[in-house]
PDB file of C-alpha atoms and ligand atoms in Angstrom:
ATOM      1  CA  MET A   1      27.262 162.639 252.649  1.00  0.00           C
ATOM      2  CA  GLN A   2      28.343 166.442 253.428  1.00  0.00           C
ATOM      3  CA  ARG A   3      26.150 169.411 252.092  1.00  0.00           C
ATOM      4  CA  ILE A   4      27.237 172.583 252.894  1.00  0.00           C
ATOM      5  CA  VAL A   5      25.300 176.233 251.559  1.00  0.00           C
ATOM      6  CA  TRP A   6      27.529 179.075 251.061  1.00  0.00           C
ATOM      7  CA  GLY A   7      25.862 181.920 251.071  1.00  0.00           C
ATOM      8  CA  ARG A   8      25.230 184.787 253.473  1.00  0.00           C
ATOM      9  CA  PRO A   9      21.436 184.484 255.320  1.00  0.00           C
ATOM     10  CA  THR A  10      20.583 187.656 254.038  1.00  0.00           C
ATOM     11  CA  SER A  11      20.165 187.158 250.572  1.00  0.00           C
ATOM     12  CA  SER A  12      16.753 185.800 249.345  1.00  0.00           C
ATOM     13  CA  ASN A  13      18.122 183.339 247.299  1.00  0.00           C
ATOM     14  CA  VAL A  14      20.279 181.885 249.951  1.00  0.00           C
ATOM     15  CA  MET A  15      16.964 182.491 251.763  1.00  0.00           C
ATOM     16  CA  LYS A  16      15.072 179.605 249.459  1.00  0.00           C
ATOM     17  CA  VAL A  17      17.674 176.999 250.183  1.00  0.00           C
ATOM     18  CA  LEU A  18      17.986 177.296 253.506  1.00  0.00           C
ATOM     19  CA  TRP A  19      13.956 177.049 254.008  1.00  0.00           C
ATOM     20  CA  LEU A  20      13.797 174.345 251.797  1.00  0.00           C
ATOM     21  CA  LEU A  21      16.302 172.596 253.432  1.00  0.00           C
ATOM     22  CA  GLY A  22      14.523 173.046 256.453  1.00  0.00           C
ATOM     23  CA  GLU A  23      10.769 171.988 255.063  1.00  0.00           C
ATOM     24  CA  LEU A  24      13.166 168.729 254.255  1.00  0.00           C
ATOM     25  CA  GLY A  25      14.722 167.964 257.830  1.00  0.00           C
ATOM     26  CA  LEU A  26      17.949 167.767 255.816  1.00  0.00           C
ATOM     27  CA  PRO A  27      20.810 168.579 257.768  1.00  0.00           C
ATOM     28  CA  PHE A  28      23.610 171.238 256.476  1.00  0.00           C
ATOM     29  CA  GLU A  29      26.645 173.842 257.319  1.00  0.00           C
ATOM     30  CA  ARG A  30      26.483 177.113 256.027  1.00  0.00           C
ATOM     31  CA  ILE A  31      29.489 179.405 255.546  1.00  0.00           C
ATOM     32  CA  ASP A  32      28.856 183.080 254.899  1.00  0.00           C
ATOM     33  CA  VAL A  33      30.171 184.194 251.720  1.00  0.00           C
ATOM     34  CA  GLY A  34      29.042 187.135 249.808  1.00  0.00           C
ATOM     35  CA  GLY A  35      27.525 190.742 250.634  1.00  0.00           C
ATOM     36  CA  SER A  36      30.409 192.169 253.838  1.00  0.00           C
ATOM     37  CA  PHE A  37      31.987 188.682 253.983  1.00  0.00           C
ATOM     38  CA  GLY A  38      32.885 188.707 250.382  1.00  0.00           C
ATOM     39  CA  LYS A  39      35.134 185.511 249.232  1.00  0.00           C
ATOM     40  CA  THR A  40      33.209 185.047 246.197  1.00  0.00           C
ATOM     41  CA  ASP A  41      35.756 186.406 243.916  1.00  0.00           C
ATOM     42  CA  THR A  42      38.206 183.597 244.962  1.00  0.00           C
ATOM     43  CA  PRO A  43      39.255 180.947 242.054  1.00  0.00           C
ATOM     44  CA  GLU A  44      38.028 178.423 244.838  1.00  0.00           C
ATOM     45  CA  TYR A  45      34.669 180.140 244.876  1.00  0.00           C
ATOM     46  CA  ARG A  46      34.494 180.968 240.729  1.00  0.00           C
ATOM     47  CA  LYS A  47      35.168 177.214 240.748  1.00  0.00           C
ATOM     48  CA  MET A  48      32.283 176.372 241.962  1.00  0.00           C
ATOM     49  CA  ASN A  49      30.130 179.005 240.954  1.00  0.00           C
ATOM     50  CA  PRO A  50      31.994 181.266 238.003  1.00  0.00           C
ATOM     51  CA  THR A  51      29.091 183.726 238.618  1.00  0.00           C
ATOM     52  CA  GLY A  52      30.318 184.511 241.772  1.00  0.00           C
ATOM     53  CA  LEU A  53      26.625 185.314 243.512  1.00  0.00           C
ATOM     54  CA  VAL A  54      25.085 183.193 246.300  1.00  0.00           C
ATOM     55  CA  PRO A  55      23.892 180.825 246.983  1.00  0.00           C
ATOM     56  CA  THR A  56      26.130 177.731 245.738  1.00  0.00           C
ATOM     57  CA  LEU A  57      24.840 174.124 247.367  1.00  0.00           C
ATOM     58  CA  GLN A  58      27.896 171.489 247.603  1.00  0.00           C
ATOM     59  CA  GLU A  59      27.259 168.004 248.616  1.00  0.00           C
ATOM     60  CA  ASP A  60      30.937 166.363 248.612  1.00  0.00           C
ATOM     61  CA  ASP A  61      32.366 167.011 244.825  1.00  0.00           C
ATOM     62  CA  PHE A  62      28.592 167.798 243.337  1.00  0.00           C
ATOM     63  CA  THR A  63      28.251 171.643 242.971  1.00  0.00           C
ATOM     64  CA  LEU A  64      25.087 173.589 242.252  1.00  0.00           C
ATOM     65  CA  TRP A  65      24.250 177.345 241.690  1.00  0.00           C
ATOM     66  CA  GLU A  66      21.183 179.454 240.633  1.00  0.00           C
ATOM     67  CA  SER A  67      18.565 179.149 243.782  1.00  0.00           C
ATOM     68  CA  ASN A  68      15.375 177.457 241.935  1.00  0.00           C
ATOM     69  CA  ALA A  69      17.849 175.028 240.439  1.00  0.00           C
ATOM     70  CA  ILE A  70      18.963 174.124 243.672  1.00  0.00           C
ATOM     71  CA  LEU A  71      15.458 174.086 245.011  1.00  0.00           C
ATOM     72  CA  ARG A  72      14.470 171.342 242.264  1.00  0.00           C
ATOM     73  CA  TYR A  73      17.563 169.228 242.635  1.00  0.00           C
ATOM     74  CA  LEU A  74      17.015 169.328 246.321  1.00  0.00           C
ATOM     75  CA  ALA A  75      13.240 168.187 245.613  1.00  0.00           C
ATOM     76  CA  GLN A  76      14.249 165.970 242.797  1.00  0.00           C
ATOM     77  CA  SER A  77      17.106 164.003 245.268  1.00  0.00           C
ATOM     78  CA  ASN A  78      14.856 163.900 248.357  1.00  0.00           C
ATOM     79  CA  SER A  79      11.893 161.753 248.111  1.00  0.00           C
ATOM     80  CA  SER A  80      10.313 163.342 251.130  1.00  0.00           C
ATOM     81  CA  ALA A  81      10.026 166.058 248.842  1.00  0.00           C
ATOM     82  CA  ILE A  82       7.531 164.648 246.246  1.00  0.00           C
ATOM     83  CA  LYS A  83       4.060 166.379 247.016  1.00  0.00           C
ATOM     84  CA  LEU A  84       6.347 169.944 247.087  1.00  0.00           C
ATOM     85  CA  TRP A  85       7.023 169.009 243.551  1.00  0.00           C
ATOM     86  CA  PRO A  86       4.926 166.039 242.209  1.00  0.00           C
ATOM     87  CA  THR A  87       5.862 164.022 239.362  1.00  0.00           C
ATOM     88  CA  ASP A  88       2.774 164.439 237.212  1.00  0.00           C
ATOM     89  CA  PHE A  89       3.825 166.558 234.143  1.00  0.00           C
ATOM     90  CA  HIS A  90       1.109 169.174 234.196  1.00  0.00           C
ATOM     91  CA  ALA A  91       1.446 169.686 237.915  1.00  0.00           C
ATOM     92  CA  ARG A  92       5.544 170.022 238.030  1.00  0.00           C
ATOM     93  CA  ALA A  93       5.091 171.888 234.792  1.00  0.00           C
ATOM     94  CA  ASN A  94       2.454 174.770 236.693  1.00  0.00           C
ATOM     95  CA  ILE A  95       4.924 175.001 240.083  1.00  0.00           C
ATOM     96  CA  ASP A  96       7.887 175.050 237.496  1.00  0.00           C
ATOM     97  CA  ARG A  97       6.557 178.180 235.482  1.00  0.00           C
ATOM     98  CA  TRP A  98       6.205 180.273 238.348  1.00  0.00           C
ATOM     99  CA  MET A  99       9.052 179.702 239.925  1.00  0.00           C
ATOM    100  CA  ASP A 100      10.778 181.224 236.809  1.00  0.00           C
ATOM    101  CA  ALA A 101       8.259 183.953 236.982  1.00  0.00           C
ATOM    102  CA  GLN A 102       9.365 185.130 239.828  1.00  0.00           C
ATOM    103  CA  GLN A 103      12.833 185.381 238.440  1.00  0.00           C
ATOM    104  CA  THR A 104      11.620 186.860 234.934  1.00  0.00           C
ATOM    105  CA  VAL A 105       8.912 188.909 236.031  1.00  0.00           C
ATOM    106  CA  PHE A 106       9.417 189.894 239.649  1.00  0.00           C
ATOM    107  CA  ASN A 107      12.857 189.810 240.774  1.00  0.00           C
ATOM    108  CA  ARG A 108      13.645 192.821 239.001  1.00  0.00           C
ATOM    109  CA  PRO A 109      11.313 195.429 240.320  1.00  0.00           C
ATOM    110  CA  MET A 110      10.927 193.873 243.670  1.00  0.00           C
ATOM    111  CA  SER A 111      14.571 194.031 243.931  1.00  0.00           C
ATOM    112  CA  GLN A 112      15.095 198.325 242.627  1.00  0.00           C
ATOM    113  CA  VAL A 113      11.513 198.400 245.831  1.00  0.00           C
ATOM    114  CA  PHE A 114      14.210 196.456 248.265  1.00  0.00           C
ATOM    115  CA  TRP A 115      17.476 198.161 247.363  1.00  0.00           C
ATOM    116  CA  GLY A 116      16.162 201.711 247.094  1.00  0.00           C
ATOM    117  CA  LEU A 117      14.267 201.000 250.253  1.00  0.00           C
ATOM    118  CA  VAL A 118      16.373 198.939 252.776  1.00  0.00           C
ATOM    119  CA  ARG A 119      19.957 199.268 250.961  1.00  0.00           C
ATOM    120  CA  THR A 120      20.408 202.677 249.923  1.00  0.00           C
ATOM    121  CA  PRO A 121      21.187 204.989 252.825  1.00  0.00           C
ATOM    122  CA  ALA A 122      18.659 207.667 253.743  1.00  0.00           C
ATOM    123  CA  ASP A 123      20.038 210.857 251.640  1.00  0.00           C
ATOM    124  CA  LYS A 124      20.720 208.634 248.766  1.00  0.00           C
ATOM    125  CA  ARG A 125      17.002 207.291 248.380  1.00  0.00           C
ATOM    126  CA  ASP A 126      15.148 208.050 245.578  1.00  0.00           C
ATOM    127  CA  LEU A 127      11.719 207.638 246.285  1.00  0.00           C
ATOM    128  CA  ILE A 128      10.594 208.500 242.713  1.00  0.00           C
ATOM    129  CA  ALA A 129      12.023 205.615 241.292  1.00  0.00           C
ATOM    130  CA  VAL A 130      10.785 203.054 243.930  1.00  0.00           C
ATOM    131  CA  ALA A 131       7.310 204.569 243.863  1.00  0.00           C
ATOM    132  CA  ALA A 132       7.760 203.214 240.211  1.00  0.00           C
ATOM    133  CA  ALA A 133       9.291 199.716 240.755  1.00  0.00           C
ATOM    134  CA  ILE A 134       6.335 199.382 243.402  1.00  0.00           C
ATOM    135  CA  GLU A 135       4.101 199.702 240.833  1.00  0.00           C
ATOM    136  CA  ASP A 136       5.459 197.046 239.065  1.00  0.00           C
ATOM    137  CA  THR A 137       6.098 194.732 241.769  1.00  0.00           C
ATOM    138  CA  THR A 138       2.615 195.239 242.747  1.00  0.00           C
ATOM    139  CA  ARG A 139       1.257 194.170 239.415  1.00  0.00           C
ATOM    140  CA  ALA A 140       3.580 190.669 239.649  1.00  0.00           C
ATOM    141  CA  TRP A 141       1.676 190.022 243.244  1.00  0.00           C
ATOM    142  CA  LYS A 142      -1.304 190.832 242.206  1.00  0.00           C
ATOM    143  CA  MET A 143      -0.992 187.707 239.979  1.00  0.00           C
ATOM    144  CA  ILE A 144       0.077 185.764 242.507  1.00  0.00           C
ATOM    145  CA  ASP A 145      -2.873 187.111 244.819  1.00  0.00           C
ATOM    146  CA  ALA A 146      -5.672 185.931 241.878  1.00  0.00           C
ATOM    147  CA  ASN A 147      -4.541 182.577 242.619  1.00  0.00           C
ATOM    148  CA  LEU A 148      -4.490 182.610 245.964  1.00  0.00           C
ATOM    149  CA  ARG A 149      -7.959 184.118 245.995  1.00  0.00           C
ATOM    150  CA  ARG A 150      -8.795 180.893 244.136  1.00  0.00           C
ATOM    151  CA  HIS A 151      -6.663 178.306 246.256  1.00  0.00           C
ATOM    152  CA  ARG A 152      -4.810 178.532 249.691  1.00  0.00           C
ATOM    153  CA  TYR A 153      -1.080 178.453 247.662  1.00  0.00           C
ATOM    154  CA  ILE A 154       0.424 179.413 244.863  1.00  0.00           C
ATOM    155  CA  ALA A 155       0.271 176.328 242.672  1.00  0.00           C
ATOM    156  CA  GLY A 156      -3.073 174.572 244.034  1.00  0.00           C
ATOM    157  CA  PRO A 157      -4.491 173.610 247.807  1.00  0.00           C
ATOM    158  CA  GLU A 158      -1.248 172.169 248.839  1.00  0.00           C
ATOM    159  CA  PHE A 159       1.872 174.082 249.400  1.00  0.00           C
ATOM    160  CA  THR A 160       4.664 173.181 246.903  1.00  0.00           C
ATOM    161  CA  LEU A 161       8.239 174.257 245.823  1.00  0.00           C
ATOM    162  CA  CYS A 162       6.821 177.491 243.909  1.00  0.00           C
ATOM    163  CA  ASP A 163       5.814 178.900 247.055  1.00  0.00           C
ATOM    164  CA  ILE A 164       9.145 179.207 248.127  1.00  0.00           C
ATOM    165  CA  PRO A 165      10.493 181.709 245.901  1.00  0.00           C
ATOM    166  CA  TRP A 166       7.947 184.322 246.353  1.00  0.00           C
ATOM    167  CA  GLY A 167       7.189 183.146 249.977  1.00  0.00           C
ATOM    168  CA  VAL A 168      11.029 184.876 251.011  1.00  0.00           C
ATOM    169  CA  HIS A 169      10.086 188.257 248.960  1.00  0.00           C
ATOM    170  CA  ALA A 170       6.745 188.385 250.687  1.00  0.00           C
ATOM    171  CA  HIS A 171       8.128 188.607 254.224  1.00  0.00           C
ATOM    172  CA  ARG A 172      10.016 191.897 252.923  1.00  0.00           C
ATOM    173  CA  TRP A 173       7.034 193.008 250.905  1.00  0.00           C
ATOM    174  CA  PHE A 174       4.896 192.820 254.203  1.00  0.00           C
ATOM    175  CA  ASN A 175       7.517 194.073 256.732  1.00  0.00           C
ATOM    176  CA  MET A 176       9.681 197.180 254.904  1.00  0.00           C
ATOM    177  CA  ASP A 177       9.399 200.492 256.112  1.00  0.00           C
ATOM    178  CA  TYR A 178       7.677 202.236 253.025  1.00  0.00           C
ATOM    179  CA  LEU A 179       9.012 205.868 254.354  1.00  0.00           C
ATOM    180  CA  GLY A 180       5.489 207.087 253.227  1.00  0.00           C
ATOM    181  CA  LEU A 181       4.891 205.172 250.179  1.00  0.00           C
ATOM    182  CA  THR A 182       2.025 203.283 249.772  1.00  0.00           C
ATOM    183  CA  ARG A 183       1.565 199.541 249.801  1.00  0.00           C
ATOM    184  CA  PRO A 184      -1.952 198.277 248.064  1.00  0.00           C
ATOM    185  CA  GLU A 185      -4.094 195.754 250.136  1.00  0.00           C
ATOM    186  CA  MET A 186      -4.127 192.329 248.796  1.00  0.00           C
ATOM    187  CA  PRO A 187      -5.826 190.433 251.231  1.00  0.00           C
ATOM    188  CA  ALA A 188      -5.486 187.120 249.675  1.00  0.00           C
ATOM    189  CA  LEU A 189      -2.191 187.082 249.439  1.00  0.00           C
ATOM    190  CA  ARG A 190      -1.450 188.746 253.143  1.00  0.00           C
ATOM    191  CA  SER A 191      -3.516 185.456 253.975  1.00  0.00           C
ATOM    192  CA  TRP A 192      -1.191 183.100 252.399  1.00  0.00           C
ATOM    193  CA  TYR A 193       2.212 185.154 254.190  1.00  0.00           C
ATOM    194  CA  ASP A 194       0.606 184.617 258.135  1.00  0.00           C
ATOM    195  CA  ARG A 195       0.149 180.973 256.917  1.00  0.00           C
ATOM    196  CA  LEU A 196       3.605 180.362 255.676  1.00  0.00           C
ATOM    197  CA  CYS A 197       4.442 182.324 259.227  1.00  0.00           C
ATOM    198  CA  HIS A 198       3.531 179.374 260.719  1.00  0.00           C
ATOM    199  CA  ARG A 199       5.420 176.898 259.101  1.00  0.00           C
ATOM    200  CA  PRO A 200       8.434 176.564 261.543  1.00  0.00           C
ATOM    201  CA  ALA A 201      11.638 176.454 258.481  1.00  0.00           C
ATOM    202  CA  TYR A 202      10.177 179.855 256.757  1.00  0.00           C
ATOM    203  CA  ARG A 203      10.275 181.699 260.476  1.00  0.00           C
ATOM    204  CA  ARG A 204      13.537 180.233 260.871  1.00  0.00           C
ATOM    205  CA  ALA A 205      15.220 181.254 257.350  1.00  0.00           C
ATOM    206  CA  VAL A 206      13.113 184.185 256.383  1.00  0.00           C
ATOM    207  CA  VAL A 207      11.081 186.279 259.692  1.00  0.00           C
ATOM    208  CA  ALA A 208      14.586 185.392 262.201  1.00  0.00           C
ATOM    209  CA  THR A 209      16.730 187.302 259.698  1.00  0.00           C
ATOM    210  CA  PRO A 210      16.566 190.882 260.021  1.00  0.00           C
ATOM    211  CA  ILE A 211      15.150 193.012 257.112  1.00  0.00           C
ATOM    212  CA  ALA A 212      18.843 194.272 255.765  1.00  0.00           C
TER     213      ALA A 212
HETATM  214  N1  GSH B 301      20.151 183.933 240.027  1.00  0.00           N
HETATM  215  C1  GSH B 301      20.663 183.807 240.809  1.00  0.00           C
HETATM  216  C2  GSH B 301      20.808 185.278 241.435  1.00  0.00           C
HETATM  217  C3  GSH B 301      22.056 184.977 242.720  1.00  0.00           C
HETATM  218  C4  GSH B 301      22.325 186.378 243.814  1.00  0.00           C
HETATM  219  O1  GSH B 301      21.711 187.425 242.628  1.00  0.00           O
HETATM  220  N2  GSH B 301      22.367 186.292 244.755  1.00  0.00           N
HETATM  221  C5  GSH B 301      22.423 187.819 245.204  1.00  0.00           C
HETATM  222  C6  GSH B 301      21.987 188.108 246.510  1.00  0.00           C
HETATM  223  S1  GSH B 301      20.615 187.549 246.555  1.00  0.00           S
HETATM  224  C7  GSH B 301      24.177 187.704 245.395  1.00  0.00           C
HETATM  225  O2  GSH B 301      24.804 186.999 245.291  1.00  0.00           O
HETATM  226  N3  GSH B 301      24.832 189.115 245.686  1.00  0.00           N
HETATM  227  C8  GSH B 301      25.779 189.434 245.634  1.00  0.00           C
HETATM  228  C9  GSH B 301      26.574 189.401 247.310  1.00  0.00           C
HETATM  229  O3  GSH B 301      25.902 188.627 247.824  1.00  0.00           O
HETATM  230  O4  GSH B 301      27.960 189.278 247.322  1.00  0.00           O
HETATM  231  C10 GSH B 301      19.843 182.755 242.079  1.00  0.00           C
HETATM  232  O5  GSH B 301      18.958 183.002 241.840  1.00  0.00           O
HETATM  233  O6  GSH B 301      20.979 182.123 242.527  1.00  0.00           O
END
């Protein structure tokens, strides 16, 4: 079977997929599309992914988009992922809701922080808007920090699928240049990030990619 990840490696949503593939030791090829690479508005790409966004996963003639759906698909279709997404109804539902919360509660303010500090030229930065987005983002991180004060990973004592969507952003959160803006201390969140940094697949997919 040929497995292809379509998407530039600097995308947080692409990173999620690369990280999980690394955790599972699954072979894949990656093709640069999106961002400055373009090619996401071609009819061929839109046929695979009508949103024109990245990532898209292709396995022979099966294609899938939406990063968290891709994580679940890879977890379901590879038995080595059973501990990451257990079949127990309650355990799985708990993991799923934290994955969804990354998209619904956290993604918007975090994107505003990231774009405002990293992807906006210095003379166009609106640090007042960024400060407000940092506040909203902090509120979401505090929710995660509260979990991490009770157990080592977001859903419980073990690393699971929901650590991935949040974990890709933790690297940015702790390593962006804040240009004088403050980022509140959250020691449990920091320790969790430090633990993720011990995972080779995280280092390869997330830490090794420049924050850009
Ligand atoms: N909800 C989608 C969002 C995908 C998304 O917004 N991807 C961004 C990169 S993180 C994108 O494609 N941006 C345009 C581009 O890179 O050309 C997912 O989780 O896959």
